[in-house]
Tab-separated table of C-alpha atoms in Angstrom:
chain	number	residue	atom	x	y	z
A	1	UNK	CA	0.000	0.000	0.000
A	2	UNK	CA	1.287	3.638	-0.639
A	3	UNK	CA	1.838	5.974	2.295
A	4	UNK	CA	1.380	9.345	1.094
A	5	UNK	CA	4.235	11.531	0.740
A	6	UNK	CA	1.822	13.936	3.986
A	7	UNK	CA	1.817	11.172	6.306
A	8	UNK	CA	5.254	10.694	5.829
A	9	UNK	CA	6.027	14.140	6.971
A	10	UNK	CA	4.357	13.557	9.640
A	11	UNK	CA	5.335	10.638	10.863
A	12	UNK	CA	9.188	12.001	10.756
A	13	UNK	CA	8.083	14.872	12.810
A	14	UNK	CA	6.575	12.724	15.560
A	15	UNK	CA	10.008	10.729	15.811
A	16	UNK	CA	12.480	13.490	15.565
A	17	UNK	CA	10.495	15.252	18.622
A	18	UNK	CA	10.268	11.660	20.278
A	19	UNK	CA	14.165	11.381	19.929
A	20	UNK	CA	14.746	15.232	20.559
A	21	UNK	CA	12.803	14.530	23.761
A	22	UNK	CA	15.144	11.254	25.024
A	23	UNK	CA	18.131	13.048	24.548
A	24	UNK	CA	18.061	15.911	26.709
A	25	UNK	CA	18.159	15.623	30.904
A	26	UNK	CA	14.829	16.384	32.721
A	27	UNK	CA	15.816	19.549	34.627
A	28	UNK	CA	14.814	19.073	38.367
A	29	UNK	CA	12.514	20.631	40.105
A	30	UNK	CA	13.105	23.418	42.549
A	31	UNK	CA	12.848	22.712	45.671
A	32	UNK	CA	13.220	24.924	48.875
A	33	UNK	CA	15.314	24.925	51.879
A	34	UNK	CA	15.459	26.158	55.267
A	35	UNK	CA	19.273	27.471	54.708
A	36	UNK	CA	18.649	31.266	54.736
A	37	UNK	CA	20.164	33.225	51.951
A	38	UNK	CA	23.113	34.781	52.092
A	39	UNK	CA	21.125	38.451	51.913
A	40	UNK	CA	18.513	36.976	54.696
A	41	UNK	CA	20.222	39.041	57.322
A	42	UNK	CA	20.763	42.251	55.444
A	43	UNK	CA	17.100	42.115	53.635
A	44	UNK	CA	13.857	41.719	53.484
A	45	UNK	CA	10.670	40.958	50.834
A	46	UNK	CA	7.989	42.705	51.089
A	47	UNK	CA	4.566	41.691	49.698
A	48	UNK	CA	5.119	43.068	46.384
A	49	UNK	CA	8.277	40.706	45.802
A	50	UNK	CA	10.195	43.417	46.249
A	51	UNK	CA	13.739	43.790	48.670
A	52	UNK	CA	13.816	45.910	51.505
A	53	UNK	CA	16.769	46.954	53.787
A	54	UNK	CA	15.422	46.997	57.272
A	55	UNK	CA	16.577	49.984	59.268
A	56	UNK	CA	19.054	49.042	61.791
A	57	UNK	CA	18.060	50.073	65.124
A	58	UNK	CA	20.551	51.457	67.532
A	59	UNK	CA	20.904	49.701	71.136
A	60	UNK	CA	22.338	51.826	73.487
A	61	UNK	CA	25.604	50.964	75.408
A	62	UNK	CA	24.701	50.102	79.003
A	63	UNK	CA	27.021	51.673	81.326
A	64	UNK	CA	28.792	49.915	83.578
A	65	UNK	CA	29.388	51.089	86.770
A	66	UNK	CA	32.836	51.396	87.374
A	67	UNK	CA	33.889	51.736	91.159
A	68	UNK	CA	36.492	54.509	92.351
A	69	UNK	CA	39.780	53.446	92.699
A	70	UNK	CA	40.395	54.219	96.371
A	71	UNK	CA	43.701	56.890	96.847
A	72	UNK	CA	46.239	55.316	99.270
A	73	UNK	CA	46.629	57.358	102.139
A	74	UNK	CA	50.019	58.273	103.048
A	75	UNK	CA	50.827	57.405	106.717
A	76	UNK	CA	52.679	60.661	108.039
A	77	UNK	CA	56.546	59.541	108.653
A	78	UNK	CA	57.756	60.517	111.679
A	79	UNK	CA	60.781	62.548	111.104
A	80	UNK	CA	63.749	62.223	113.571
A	81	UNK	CA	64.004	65.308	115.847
A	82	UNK	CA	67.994	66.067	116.321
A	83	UNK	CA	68.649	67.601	119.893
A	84	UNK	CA	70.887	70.534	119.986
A	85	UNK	CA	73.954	69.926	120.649
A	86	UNK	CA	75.077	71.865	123.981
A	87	UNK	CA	78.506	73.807	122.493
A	88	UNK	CA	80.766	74.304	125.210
A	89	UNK	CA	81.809	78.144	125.215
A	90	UNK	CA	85.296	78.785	125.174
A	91	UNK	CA	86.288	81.426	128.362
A	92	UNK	CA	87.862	84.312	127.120
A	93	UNK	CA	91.523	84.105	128.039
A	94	UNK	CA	93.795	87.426	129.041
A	95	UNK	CA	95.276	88.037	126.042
A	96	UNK	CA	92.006	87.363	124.299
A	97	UNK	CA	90.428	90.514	126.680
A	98	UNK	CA	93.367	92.743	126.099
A	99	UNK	CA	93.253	92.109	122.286
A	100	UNK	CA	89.578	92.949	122.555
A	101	UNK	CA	89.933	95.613	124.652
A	102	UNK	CA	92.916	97.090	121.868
A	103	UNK	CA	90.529	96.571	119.318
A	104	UNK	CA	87.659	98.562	120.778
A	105	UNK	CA	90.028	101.307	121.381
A	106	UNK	CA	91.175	101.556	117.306
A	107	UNK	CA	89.594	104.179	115.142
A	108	UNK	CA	90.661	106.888	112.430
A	109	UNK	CA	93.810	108.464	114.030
A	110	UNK	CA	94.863	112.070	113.495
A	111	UNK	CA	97.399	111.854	110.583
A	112	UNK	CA	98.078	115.317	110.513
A	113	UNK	CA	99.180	114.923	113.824
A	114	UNK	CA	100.790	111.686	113.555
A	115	UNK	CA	102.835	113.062	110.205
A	116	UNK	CA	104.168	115.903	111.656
A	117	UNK	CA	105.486	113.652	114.905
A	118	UNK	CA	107.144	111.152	112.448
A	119	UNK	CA	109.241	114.586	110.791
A	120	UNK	CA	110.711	115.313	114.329
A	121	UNK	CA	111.457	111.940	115.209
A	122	UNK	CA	112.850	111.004	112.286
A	123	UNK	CA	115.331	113.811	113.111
A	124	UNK	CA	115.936	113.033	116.520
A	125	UNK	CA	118.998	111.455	118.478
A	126	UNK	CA	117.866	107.533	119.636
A	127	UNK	CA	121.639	107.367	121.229
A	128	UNK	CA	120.407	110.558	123.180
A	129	UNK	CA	117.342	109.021	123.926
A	130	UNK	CA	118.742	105.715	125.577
A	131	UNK	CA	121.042	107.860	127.695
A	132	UNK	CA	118.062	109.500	128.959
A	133	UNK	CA	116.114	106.800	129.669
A	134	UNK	CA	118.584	105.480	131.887
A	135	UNK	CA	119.768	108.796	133.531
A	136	UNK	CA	118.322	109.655	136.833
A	137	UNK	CA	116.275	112.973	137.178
A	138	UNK	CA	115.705	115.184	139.240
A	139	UNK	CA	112.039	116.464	138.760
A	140	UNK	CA	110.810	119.724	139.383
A	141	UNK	CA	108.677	118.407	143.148
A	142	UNK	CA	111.778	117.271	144.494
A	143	UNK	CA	111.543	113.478	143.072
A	144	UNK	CA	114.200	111.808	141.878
A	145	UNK	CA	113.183	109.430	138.812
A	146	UNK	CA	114.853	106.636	135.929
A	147	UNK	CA	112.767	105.806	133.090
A	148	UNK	CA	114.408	102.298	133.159
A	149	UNK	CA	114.004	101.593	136.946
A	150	UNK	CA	109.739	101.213	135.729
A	151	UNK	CA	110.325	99.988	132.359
A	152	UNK	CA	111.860	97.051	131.037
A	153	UNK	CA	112.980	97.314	127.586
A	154	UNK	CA	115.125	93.779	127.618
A	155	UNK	CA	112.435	91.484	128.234
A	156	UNK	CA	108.448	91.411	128.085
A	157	UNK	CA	108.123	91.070	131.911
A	158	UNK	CA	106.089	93.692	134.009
A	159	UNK	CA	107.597	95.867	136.736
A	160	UNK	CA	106.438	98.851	138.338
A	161	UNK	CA	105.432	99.772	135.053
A	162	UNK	CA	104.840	97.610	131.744
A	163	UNK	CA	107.598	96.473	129.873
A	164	UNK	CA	108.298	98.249	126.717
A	165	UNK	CA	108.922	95.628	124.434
A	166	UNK	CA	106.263	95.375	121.578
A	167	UNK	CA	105.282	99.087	122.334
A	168	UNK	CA	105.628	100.007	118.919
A	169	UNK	CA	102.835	97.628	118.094
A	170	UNK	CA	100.729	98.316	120.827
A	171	UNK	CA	101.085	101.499	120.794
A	172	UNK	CA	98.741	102.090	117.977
A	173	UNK	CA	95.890	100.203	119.468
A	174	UNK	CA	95.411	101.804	122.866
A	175	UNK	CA	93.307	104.862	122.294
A	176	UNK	CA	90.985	105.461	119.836
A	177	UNK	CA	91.912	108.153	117.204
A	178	UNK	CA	95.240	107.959	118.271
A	179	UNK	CA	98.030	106.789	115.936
A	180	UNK	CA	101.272	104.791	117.507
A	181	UNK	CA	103.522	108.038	117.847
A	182	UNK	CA	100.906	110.218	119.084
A	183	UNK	CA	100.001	107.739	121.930
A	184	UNK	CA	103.980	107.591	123.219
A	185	UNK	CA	104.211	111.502	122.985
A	186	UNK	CA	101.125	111.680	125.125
A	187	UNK	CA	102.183	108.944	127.394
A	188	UNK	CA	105.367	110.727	127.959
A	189	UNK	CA	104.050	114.255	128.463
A	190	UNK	CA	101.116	113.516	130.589
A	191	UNK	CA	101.196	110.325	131.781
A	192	UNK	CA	97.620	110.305	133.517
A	193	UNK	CA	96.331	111.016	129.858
A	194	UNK	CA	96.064	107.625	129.606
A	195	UNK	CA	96.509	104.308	131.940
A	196	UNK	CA	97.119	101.592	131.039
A	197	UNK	CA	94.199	99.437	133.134
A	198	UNK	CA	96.629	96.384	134.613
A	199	UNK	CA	98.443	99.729	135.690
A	200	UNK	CA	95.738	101.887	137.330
A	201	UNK	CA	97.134	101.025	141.327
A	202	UNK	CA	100.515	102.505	139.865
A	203	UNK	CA	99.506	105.672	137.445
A	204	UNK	CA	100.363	107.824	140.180
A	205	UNK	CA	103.745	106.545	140.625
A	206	UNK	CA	104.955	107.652	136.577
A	207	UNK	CA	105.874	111.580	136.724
A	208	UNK	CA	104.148	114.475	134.245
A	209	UNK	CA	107.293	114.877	132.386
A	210	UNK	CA	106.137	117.260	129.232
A	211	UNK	CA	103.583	119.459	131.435
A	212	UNK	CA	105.428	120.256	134.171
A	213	UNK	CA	108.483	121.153	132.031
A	214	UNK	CA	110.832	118.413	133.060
A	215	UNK	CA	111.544	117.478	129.705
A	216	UNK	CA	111.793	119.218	126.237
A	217	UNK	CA	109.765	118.074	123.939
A	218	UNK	CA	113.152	117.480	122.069
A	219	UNK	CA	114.359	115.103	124.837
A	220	UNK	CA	110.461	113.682	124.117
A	221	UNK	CA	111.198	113.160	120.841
A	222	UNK	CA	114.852	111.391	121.193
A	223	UNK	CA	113.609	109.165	123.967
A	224	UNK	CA	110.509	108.464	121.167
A	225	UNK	CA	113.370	107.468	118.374
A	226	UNK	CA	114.996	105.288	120.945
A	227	UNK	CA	111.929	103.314	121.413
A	228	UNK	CA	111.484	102.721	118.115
A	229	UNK	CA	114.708	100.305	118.483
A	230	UNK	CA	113.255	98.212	120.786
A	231	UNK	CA	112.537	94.521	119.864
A	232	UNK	CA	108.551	93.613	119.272
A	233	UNK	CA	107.022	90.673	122.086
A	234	UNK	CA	107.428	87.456	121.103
């Protein structure tokens, strides 16, 4: 019998779709899970289908309470009390009151004064003035005196008088205002201008040489350049 050329067509069709149809994999189904997508967290469908990104609400920070750190207390240190020391006061020796007492008795000297004594002494006779010191007088109220039966001039050892060694360094020192030659002038020509205080029981004993008249004041000034020789205490 002949199949018409239509049916044939046809019939080709229905197998090449048949085959078509074997040859390519059923594609599965979908099927959901429970594993949330990896946009779950950050958003969110509404009912239109459509992704929404929920507004993040802030949570406040809850303070914690922190308690105060206590501040050590310093325990006051007793600090060590040091007891004065009791400082034994040295007692003024005798020297140690005279060379106060010269000291107190220093001040601006008379220059003028003391210049014009150093001119006349400086021309004076010290070989005339040693011979006087040791020649015995005879004073105007009947006394008889020697300079060197009072003073020694050898040795720093007191007699009736002082001794005359060091004079010219004391001299300077005894009265105030008063320079070294000045003070022997005066000494010499009034002797109760000035005594010497370890001397006071004996100032009446030493004679007013320059007031009365007894001496010159050139035989003042010789016996002055003889003094100058003498040695200075030891």
């Amino acid at each position: 019998m002949m199949i018409r050329p239509n049916r044939v067509m046809v019939l080709l069709g229905v197998t090449a779709l048949v085959l078509a149809a074997c040859g390519t994999p059923a594609k599965p189904a979908y099927e959901a899970t429970n594993t949330p997508s990896a946009n779950a967290s950050s958003s969110v469908i509404d009912s239109n289908g459509v992704a929404v990104q929920p507004t993040a609400t802030e949570v406040p920070p809850t303070a914690t309470e922190v308690p105060p750190t206590a501040t050590p207390t310093e325990e006051p240190t007793e600090e060590a009390t040091v007891e004065p020391t009791e400082e034994a006061t040295a007692e003024p020796t005798a020297e140690a009151a005279d060379s106060s007492a010269d000291s107190q008795t220093t001040g601006p000297i008379d220059e003028a004064r003391e210049a014009d004594l150093e001119f006349f002494v400086n021309l004076a006779s010290a070989s005339a003035g040693e011979t006087l010191f040791n020649e015995t007088l005879s004073l105007s109220d009947g006394q008889v005196w020697a300079c060197a039966n009072c003073h020694n001039v050898q040795e720093d050892v007191t007699g009736v008088g002082p001794s005359l060694v060091g004079i010219n360094e004391r001299a300077g020192t005894r009265v105030e205002g008063e320079g070294p030659l000045t003070y022997i002038y005066n000494s010499i020509h009034d002797s109760q201008a000035f005594v010497v205080p370890e001397f006071a029981d004996q100032a009446q004993q030493m004679p007013i040489f320059g007031e009365t008249g007894d001496l010159t004041d050139q035989q003042i000034y010789n016996l002055m350049a003889y003094l100058r020789t003498l040695p200075p205490a030891d």
